C-alpha cells in the first residue's frame, strides 16, 4: 500500500482525482430499473457568470446531496447547464462594442447575434469550469444551454401552445421599464431600494379664481408637463368646491387641467391633492382610465425628456431634467418648498438604474395551473426546507398578476409571431390580433414568409428557464425524452436555490410542470421536484450582502488555492444553518482545512501503527474484530460511531447539513482522535491487543470517510485508496454506506454486544478529563504534567477511577491522582466522578478562584431556574413523554447537587 505522506497537498490530489472521476464516468446519470433514481437539476448560472460565494454554498449543497445519494445506492443524476441571460449577456457584448465606438444597430440583428454566440463560445463556460475545481460531480456530458436548438424548440412550442389555449395575449399596459437595458421588466425583476431624495411642494393656480392655489407633493417635477388632472378624494371637505374646476399646469406647454374626484387619493398624504400623470405612474394610469384622461408621455425609452416636456427640458436626462424643472418652478413662483424625503425606489435588477413606469405594447401570460400549484405545496407533494417559505409562496400565488413575458432585446428566444406586412402592429385591435390572416403564430412560421414580418421582441429569460426540469431531458420530443431518461428521473428529487427567486423561478417551474408533464396523471407525478431547499444569503461581518461593487466578497478560487476545495466546502457548510443568512468568516474556512489535516494525520497514524489486514470490504474488517478483547474504550468508540452515523442520517433527512458537519467534526476530532487514538497507544504496543485495536480503527475510519465523502470528496477518495478500503481501483462512491442500524447489526452478528455500563463509564472519564484540563488552564498550568490532584468521591465512582488511574493521569496531564477528604482552600472542580482538587493551594490566587467559583455558581442558578420553570409548566408536563420528564427531573437533581458542592467549595475558601 502506498505510504501516506507527511502533509496533505490538496491541489495535486484534487487534480488527480477529478480527472480520474471524469475518465471513469463516475458522474454519469444512468437509467437503471434495478435502482431508485435521485436527480437534481442545477439552477443554471448565467452564461456571463463567474463563481461567487453564493455559488459555492449552493453547489456544495447540491454536490453533498448527489454524492450521498450515490453512496446510498441510488442511480444519481446531477444535470448541469447555463442560462442565456438575455439582458445581461446582451449588455456585456454591447459594452464590448462600445469600446469600438459601435452599437448593435451598426451590425443589424443577425450579425449582432453572431457576435453574441462568438462571445458565448469563448467565455460562456467559465463558471462551469470553476465548479469543477469545487468538486461538483455533475454529469457534464448532459450539459444544457437554454439557447440550444432542442431547448429553444421546447420554449417556442410552449409559447404556441399557451397562445392557442388563450393564456398568452398582446396588450398595451403599464410596465416596469429599464432605461438602461431598453426593455420591459417583470415585477420580480425590480429591486426596491431605500433612497434619500427630495420631495417638492408645487402649487397650481385655479383658472376661475386667480390667486387661489392647490398644492401637491411630488418627487418627480420633471413629469409635470405630463400632468392631465389634479385628483382629490371625493369625501375631502377641503376641496368640495374645487371638484370640476380647472387649474393651470405650472410647467411645460400651457394647459388647463381639471380637478377630479377619485377614492384612490390618500387624504392624509401631503395636502390630500394628487397630480395625475397617467404615462408615468401606475396609480395615475388607473385613475386616468377611470376618468378617460389623455396620456402624455414626456420621456423617451432611454429616460431622456422629449418635446412634450417643453423646450426648456427637451433632450435632458431625467435626473438633470428634475433639477432644471425645480429651478423653472422656483423662478415662476410655483415651487413652495423642497424637503428631504426618504422613500423606496424601484431599480432594474439588471440595469442598476431606477425603473420607469411606461405604457407599452407587450406580450402577457395568464399563469396556468395556479390552484394546482397552491395544492402541490399546501398538501405536501412538494416540501420546502425551511417550511416557512411555503407561506411566502402561497401568499404570492394568492395575489398573482399576469406575467409580462416580452423583452425588447435581440439575444433570446424570438417570439414566434408574424404580422402581415403593411399593418401597424401598434394599432391592431384585439379582434385583429386574433385574426390568423393578420397575425400568424406557429413554430414553423408562415408558408409565405415574404409577406410577413416577425415580432422583434424576445421572451423573458425566465420564460425559458421555467421549463428547466424537463426541457433539459428531451421534452417534448418522445425519442429524445426516452434517450435522456425523462420518465425515469422526473420528477427530480431536490432543488437547491435561493429564496430570492422563489417567484422568478420556483413557482413558475411548478406551474410549468403541472401544465406540460404527464397530463391527466396525479399531481405527484407532474410536479418538477419533491423537495426545495432554500439557502441563506452570504453576508460580510457587517451584515451586508456580498457583492463585487462593495468589494466585500473573497474570490472563491483564491480560497480554494489557500485552503483546498475540501477546506472551503467543509468551512462554508459549517457556518450555514438551514435557511439562515450567513456571516462569512474566513477563519472558518481555515478550520475546514485544519480538519482535513487532522483527518490526514489520523489516517497516517493508522497506517504507521501496523500493517493493514483485509480492508477490502466492510465485512472483511468486521471479521477482524475480536469481541473478547474489547475494553471499555473500544465499546465506547463504536457506540459513538453508531450514534454519529444515526445523527448524520437524521440531518440528511431534515436537510440540516451544518448540523451534520458539526456532528462529524465533534466525533472525529474529540471522540476518535483526542480520546480513542490517545488511549489506544498502549494497546498498540501489546501483541495480544494490537490487531483488534487496528481493526476497530479501520472500522471507524472507513465509516467516517464514507460519512464525510459528500462534504469533502477529494481527501476522502485519496485516503480510501491509500488505506485500501475497497477493491483495487474502486472509487469510494461505489461503496455502500450502511446506516446506523445496519452497521450495528453487522457488528452484533460478529458476536459483539455493546457494554452500556462501560460506555457510560468512558463518558464520565471524558467528563473528568475535560473538567480537570479546564481547571489547569484556569490556573495557567495547561502544559504542566507534574500536577498532583486529590479527589473526593464515593466508593462506586472511585472504583471507576481506580481502574483507570494511569490512563486518566496521562489524558489529564497529572502526575498523580489520590483519593482523600476535601482539601480546604484548594482550587477544585466538580466532575461526573467526584470533586478534584489541585494540590497547589499555596501558589493559587484564592481571590481569583473565588471569582471563578462564583461565576460558575451564578450560571448554574440560571440553569436550575430554567429547569424548574419547565417542570412547573403544566403544558410541558402534560404533553412531554415520560422519558423526557424523567430526564428533566434527573437533570434538576444533578444541577442541585452540583450547586451544593460548588457552594461548599466557595465557602471553604473563606
Coordinates of C-alpha atoms in Angstrom, one line a residue, residues 236-609:
X236 CA -62.4 65.6 1.5
X237 CA -64.3 68.7 2.6
X238 CA -61.3 70.9 1.9
X239 CA -61.9 70.5 -1.9
X240 CA -65.6 70.2 -2.1
X241 CA -65.9 73.4 -4.2
X242 CA -62.8 72.7 -6.2
X243 CA -64.0 69.5 -7.9
X244 CA -64.9 70.2 -11.6
X245 CA -62.8 73.4 -11.7
X246 CA -59.6 73.8 -13.6
X247 CA -56.0 74.8 -12.7
X248 CA -53.1 75.9 -14.8
X249 CA -50.2 73.4 -15.2
X250 CA -47.2 75.3 -13.9
X251 CA -44.5 73.7 -16.2
X252 CA -44.3 72.7 -19.9
X253 CA -46.7 73.7 -22.6
X254 CA -49.5 75.9 -21.3
X255 CA -52.6 73.9 -20.4
X256 CA -55.6 74.0 -18.1
X257 CA -56.3 70.7 -16.4
X258 CA -59.3 69.6 -14.3
X259 CA -59.8 68.9 -10.7
X260 CA -61.3 65.4 -10.4
X261 CA -62.5 63.3 -7.5
X262 CA -61.3 59.7 -7.0
X263 CA -61.3 57.5 -4.0
X264 CA -57.8 56.2 -4.7
X265 CA -56.4 59.5 -3.4
X266 CA -54.9 59.4 0.1
X267 CA -56.4 62.3 2.1
X268 CA -53.6 62.1 4.7
X269 CA -50.6 62.4 2.3
X270 CA -49.4 66.0 1.9
X271 CA -52.3 68.3 1.1
X272 CA -54.6 65.5 0.0
X273 CA -54.2 66.5 -3.7
X274 CA -52.5 64.2 -6.2
X275 CA -51.1 65.3 -9.6
X276 CA -52.2 62.8 -12.3
X277 CA -49.6 61.8 -14.8
X278 CA -51.0 58.6 -16.4
X279 CA -48.0 57.9 -18.6
X280 CA -45.6 57.8 -15.6
X281 CA -47.3 56.2 -12.6
X282 CA -49.3 53.0 -12.3
X283 CA -51.8 54.5 -9.9
X284 CA -52.2 57.6 -12.1
X285 CA -52.7 55.4 -15.1
X286 CA -55.6 53.5 -13.4
X287 CA -57.2 56.8 -12.3
X288 CA -56.7 58.1 -15.9
X289 CA -58.5 55.1 -17.3
X290 CA -61.5 55.6 -14.9
X291 CA -61.8 59.2 -15.9
X292 CA -60.9 58.8 -19.6
X293 CA -58.0 61.2 -19.3
X294 CA -55.4 61.8 -22.0
X295 CA -52.0 60.2 -21.8
X296 CA -48.9 62.5 -22.3
X297 CA -45.6 60.6 -22.3
X298 CA -42.8 63.2 -21.6
X299 CA -40.0 60.6 -21.6
X300 CA -38.2 58.7 -24.4
X301 CA -37.3 55.0 -23.9
X302 CA -33.8 55.9 -22.7
X303 CA -35.0 58.2 -20.0
X304 CA -34.5 61.5 -21.8
X305 CA -37.2 64.1 -21.8
X306 CA -39.0 64.7 -25.1
X307 CA -40.7 67.6 -26.9
X308 CA -43.9 67.1 -24.7
X309 CA -41.8 68.2 -21.7
X310 CA -41.3 71.7 -23.3
X311 CA -38.4 73.4 -25.0
X312 CA -36.6 74.1 -21.6
X313 CA -36.5 70.4 -20.7
X314 CA -36.5 68.5 -24.1
X315 CA -33.4 66.4 -24.6
X316 CA -32.2 66.4 -21.0
X317 CA -31.7 63.2 -19.0
X318 CA -34.5 62.7 -16.5
X319 CA -32.3 63.4 -13.4
X320 CA -30.8 66.6 -14.9
X321 CA -34.3 67.5 -16.0
X322 CA -35.5 67.1 -12.4
X323 CA -33.1 69.8 -11.2
X324 CA -33.9 72.0 -14.1
X325 CA -37.7 71.6 -13.5
X326 CA -37.2 72.6 -9.9
X327 CA -35.3 75.7 -11.0
X328 CA -38.0 76.7 -13.5
X329 CA -40.8 76.2 -10.9
X330 CA -38.9 78.3 -8.4
X331 CA -38.5 81.1 -11.0
X332 CA -42.2 81.1 -11.7
X333 CA -43.2 81.1 -8.1
X334 CA -44.9 77.7 -8.3
X335 CA -42.3 75.9 -6.1
X336 CA -43.4 76.3 -2.5
X337 CA -40.6 74.3 -0.9
X338 CA -38.1 71.4 -1.2
X339 CA -37.9 68.9 1.6
X340 CA -35.7 65.9 2.3
X341 CA -37.6 62.7 1.7
X342 CA -36.8 59.1 2.2
X343 CA -38.7 56.5 0.1
X344 CA -38.3 53.2 -1.7
X345 CA -37.5 53.4 -5.4
X346 CA -37.7 50.5 -7.8
X347 CA -34.4 49.7 -9.5
X348 CA -33.8 47.5 -12.5
X349 CA -32.1 44.4 -11.2
X350 CA -30.1 44.1 -14.4
X351 CA -29.6 47.7 -15.4
X352 CA -29.0 49.0 -11.9
X353 CA -30.9 52.2 -12.6
X354 CA -34.3 53.4 -11.4
X355 CA -37.1 51.9 -13.5
X356 CA -39.8 54.0 -15.2
X357 CA -43.5 53.1 -15.3
X358 CA -44.1 53.0 -19.1
X359 CA -47.1 52.4 -21.2
X360 CA -46.1 49.9 -24.0
X361 CA -47.3 47.1 -26.1
X362 CA -46.1 43.8 -24.6
X363 CA -46.9 40.1 -24.6
X364 CA -48.5 38.8 -21.4
X365 CA -49.1 35.4 -19.8
X366 CA -52.0 34.4 -17.7
X367 CA -50.4 31.8 -15.4
X368 CA -51.7 28.2 -15.9
X369 CA -52.4 25.8 -13.1
X370 CA -52.4 28.3 -10.3
X371 CA -54.7 26.4 -8.0
X372 CA -52.8 23.1 -8.5
X373 CA -49.6 25.0 -7.8
X374 CA -51.0 26.0 -4.5
X375 CA -52.2 22.5 -3.7
X376 CA -48.8 21.0 -4.6
X377 CA -47.1 22.8 -1.7
X378 CA -50.1 23.2 0.6
X379 CA -50.8 19.4 0.5
X380 CA -47.2 18.4 0.9
X381 CA -46.5 17.0 -2.5
X382 CA -43.6 19.5 -2.6
X383 CA -41.8 20.2 0.7
X384 CA -40.0 23.4 1.3
X385 CA -37.0 23.5 3.7
X386 CA -37.3 25.6 5.8
X387 CA -41.0 25.2 5.7
X388 CA -41.7 28.9 6.4
X389 CA -41.1 29.7 2.7
X390 CA -44.3 27.9 1.8
X391 CA -46.3 30.8 3.3
X392 CA -44.4 33.3 1.2
X393 CA -45.0 31.1 -1.9
X394 CA -48.7 30.7 -1.2
X395 CA -49.2 34.4 -0.5
X396 CA -47.7 35.3 -3.8
X397 CA -49.9 32.9 -5.7
X398 CA -53.0 34.4 -3.9
X399 CA -52.1 37.8 -5.3
X400 CA -50.6 36.7 -8.7
X401 CA -50.5 39.2 -11.6
X402 CA -50.2 38.4 -15.3
X403 CA -46.6 38.0 -16.4
X404 CA -45.0 40.3 -18.9
X405 CA -43.0 37.8 -21.0
X406 CA -41.7 40.0 -23.8
X407 CA -38.4 41.8 -23.7
X408 CA -37.0 44.4 -26.1
X409 CA -33.6 42.9 -26.7
X410 CA -32.2 40.7 -29.5
X411 CA -30.5 37.9 -27.6
X412 CA -33.0 35.3 -26.6
X413 CA -35.9 33.3 -27.9
X414 CA -37.5 35.4 -30.6
X415 CA -41.3 35.3 -30.2
X416 CA -42.8 33.1 -32.9
X417 CA -45.4 35.6 -34.0
X418 CA -45.6 37.2 -37.5
X419 CA -47.6 40.3 -38.6
X420 CA -48.9 40.7 -42.1
X421 CA -46.8 43.3 -44.0
X422 CA -48.4 46.7 -44.2
X423 CA -50.1 46.5 -40.8
X424 CA -49.1 48.7 -37.9
X425 CA -48.8 46.3 -35.1
X426 CA -49.1 49.1 -32.5
X427 CA -52.6 49.8 -33.7
X428 CA -54.1 46.3 -34.1
X429 CA -57.4 45.8 -32.2
X430 CA -57.9 42.7 -30.1
X431 CA -60.1 41.2 -32.9
X432 CA -57.3 41.8 -35.5
X433 CA -54.7 40.3 -33.1
X434 CA -56.8 37.1 -33.1
X435 CA -57.2 37.1 -36.9
X436 CA -54.8 34.5 -38.4
X437 CA -54.8 36.4 -41.7
X438 CA -53.3 39.3 -39.9
X439 CA -51.3 37.7 -37.1
X440 CA -49.6 34.3 -37.5
X441 CA -48.4 32.2 -34.6
X442 CA -46.6 28.9 -35.1
X443 CA -43.3 27.2 -34.7
X444 CA -42.6 26.9 -38.4
X445 CA -43.6 30.4 -39.4
X446 CA -45.9 31.3 -42.3
X447 CA -45.8 29.4 -45.6
X448 CA -45.2 32.7 -47.5
X449 CA -42.6 34.5 -45.3
X450 CA -42.1 37.2 -47.8
X451 CA -45.5 38.7 -46.8
X452 CA -44.9 38.7 -43.1
X453 CA -42.7 40.4 -40.5
X454 CA -41.6 38.6 -37.4
X455 CA -42.1 40.1 -33.9
X456 CA -38.9 41.9 -32.8
X457 CA -39.3 41.1 -29.1
X458 CA -37.8 38.0 -27.4
X459 CA -39.1 36.1 -24.4
X460 CA -38.1 36.9 -20.9
X461 CA -35.2 34.7 -19.8
X462 CA -37.4 33.2 -17.1
X463 CA -39.9 32.1 -19.8
X464 CA -37.3 29.6 -20.9
X465 CA -35.8 28.5 -17.6
X466 CA -39.3 27.7 -16.1
X467 CA -39.1 24.6 -18.3
X468 CA -35.6 23.6 -17.0
X469 CA -36.5 20.4 -15.1
X470 CA -38.0 18.6 -18.1
X471 CA -36.8 20.5 -21.3
X472 CA -33.2 19.6 -20.2
X473 CA -34.2 15.9 -20.6
X474 CA -35.5 15.9 -24.1
X475 CA -39.1 17.2 -23.7
X476 CA -41.2 17.4 -25.9
X477 CA -39.5 15.1 -28.4
X478 CA -40.5 11.4 -27.5
X479 CA -37.3 9.9 -28.8
X480 CA -35.1 12.3 -27.0
X481 CA -37.1 12.0 -23.8
X482 CA -36.5 8.3 -23.8
X483 CA -32.8 8.7 -24.6
X484 CA -32.3 11.2 -21.8
X485 CA -34.3 9.2 -19.2
X486 CA -37.0 11.8 -18.5
X487 CA -39.6 9.3 -17.4
X488 CA -37.0 7.7 -15.0
X489 CA -35.5 10.9 -13.5
X490 CA -38.7 13.1 -13.4
X491 CA -39.9 14.4 -11.0
X492 CA -36.5 15.4 -9.8
X493 CA -35.7 14.8 -6.2
X494 CA -34.4 18.1 -4.8
X495 CA -34.0 21.7 -6.0
X496 CA -31.4 23.8 -4.2
X497 CA -31.9 27.5 -4.7
X498 CA -32.1 30.9 -3.1
X499 CA -35.3 32.3 -1.7
X500 CA -34.8 35.5 -3.8
X501 CA -36.0 33.6 -6.9
X502 CA -38.9 31.8 -5.3
X503 CA -41.3 33.8 -7.6
X504 CA -39.0 34.2 -10.6
X505 CA -38.3 30.5 -10.9
X506 CA -39.5 28.1 -8.3
X507 CA -43.3 28.9 -8.5
X508 CA -43.1 29.2 -12.3
X509 CA -41.4 25.8 -12.7
X510 CA -44.1 24.2 -10.6
X511 CA -46.8 25.6 -12.8
X512 CA -45.0 24.6 -15.9
X513 CA -44.5 21.0 -14.7
X514 CA -48.2 20.8 -13.8
X515 CA -49.2 22.2 -17.2
X516 CA -47.0 20.2 -19.5
X517 CA -45.9 17.0 -17.8
X518 CA -48.0 13.8 -17.9
X519 CA -51.4 15.4 -18.5
X520 CA -54.2 13.7 -16.5
X521 CA -51.9 12.0 -14.0
X522 CA -51.8 12.8 -10.3
X523 CA -50.0 16.0 -9.0
X524 CA -47.2 14.0 -7.5
X525 CA -46.3 12.6 -10.9
X526 CA -46.3 16.0 -12.6
X527 CA -44.5 18.3 -10.2
X528 CA -40.9 19.2 -11.2
X529 CA -39.3 18.3 -7.8
X530 CA -40.2 16.8 -4.4
X531 CA -38.1 19.0 -2.2
X532 CA -36.9 22.6 -2.4
X533 CA -34.0 23.6 -0.1
X534 CA -33.6 27.4 0.2
X535 CA -30.1 28.5 1.1
X536 CA -29.3 31.6 3.1
X537 CA -27.6 34.8 1.8
X538 CA -23.9 35.1 2.5
X539 CA -23.1 38.4 4.1
X540 CA -20.0 40.1 5.4
X541 CA -19.3 40.7 9.1
X542 CA -21.2 44.0 8.9
X543 CA -24.3 42.1 7.6
X544 CA -24.0 43.4 4.1
X545 CA -24.8 41.1 1.2
X546 CA -21.5 40.1 -0.5
X547 CA -21.1 41.8 -3.9
X548 CA -18.4 42.9 -6.4
X549 CA -19.5 46.5 -6.1
X550 CA -18.9 46.6 -2.3
X551 CA -15.6 44.7 -2.7
X552 CA -16.5 42.6 0.3
X553 CA -16.5 39.2 -1.3
X554 CA -13.5 36.9 -1.5
X555 CA -12.7 35.2 -4.7
X556 CA -13.6 31.5 -4.2
X557 CA -10.8 30.4 -6.4
X558 CA -8.3 32.2 -4.1
X559 CA -9.9 30.4 -1.2
X560 CA -9.5 27.0 -2.9
X561 CA -5.8 27.9 -3.6
X562 CA -5.3 28.7 0.0
X563 CA -7.4 26.1 1.8
X564 CA -8.2 23.5 -0.7
X565 CA -11.6 22.7 -2.2
X566 CA -12.4 20.4 0.7
X567 CA -11.5 23.0 3.2
X568 CA -13.7 25.6 1.5
X569 CA -16.6 23.2 1.3
X570 CA -16.4 22.0 4.9
X571 CA -15.9 25.5 6.2
X572 CA -18.8 27.1 4.3
X573 CA -21.2 24.3 5.3
X574 CA -20.2 24.6 8.9
X575 CA -21.4 28.2 9.1
X576 CA -24.6 27.7 7.1
X577 CA -27.5 26.6 9.3
X578 CA -30.7 25.6 7.4
X579 CA -32.2 28.6 5.6
X580 CA -30.4 31.3 7.7
X581 CA -28.2 34.1 6.3
X582 CA -24.5 33.5 6.8
X583 CA -21.9 35.8 8.3
X584 CA -18.8 34.9 6.3
X585 CA -15.7 34.2 8.4
X586 CA -12.6 33.2 6.6
X587 CA -11.2 31.6 9.7
X588 CA -13.9 29.0 9.5
X589 CA -12.7 28.1 6.0
X590 CA -9.2 27.8 7.6
X591 CA -10.8 25.5 10.2
X592 CA -12.1 23.4 7.3
X593 CA -8.5 23.0 6.1
X594 CA -7.4 22.2 9.6
X595 CA -10.0 19.4 9.9
X596 CA -8.7 17.9 6.6
X597 CA -5.2 18.0 8.0
X598 CA -6.5 16.2 11.2
X599 CA -8.1 13.6 9.1
X600 CA -5.0 13.1 7.0
X601 CA -2.7 12.9 10.1
X602 CA -5.0 10.4 11.9
X603 CA -5.1 8.2 8.8
X604 CA -1.3 8.4 8.5
X605 CA -1.0 7.4 12.2
X606 CA -3.2 4.4 11.5
X607 CA -1.0 3.4 8.6
X608 CA 2.1 3.8 10.6
X609 CA 0.7 1.8 13.5

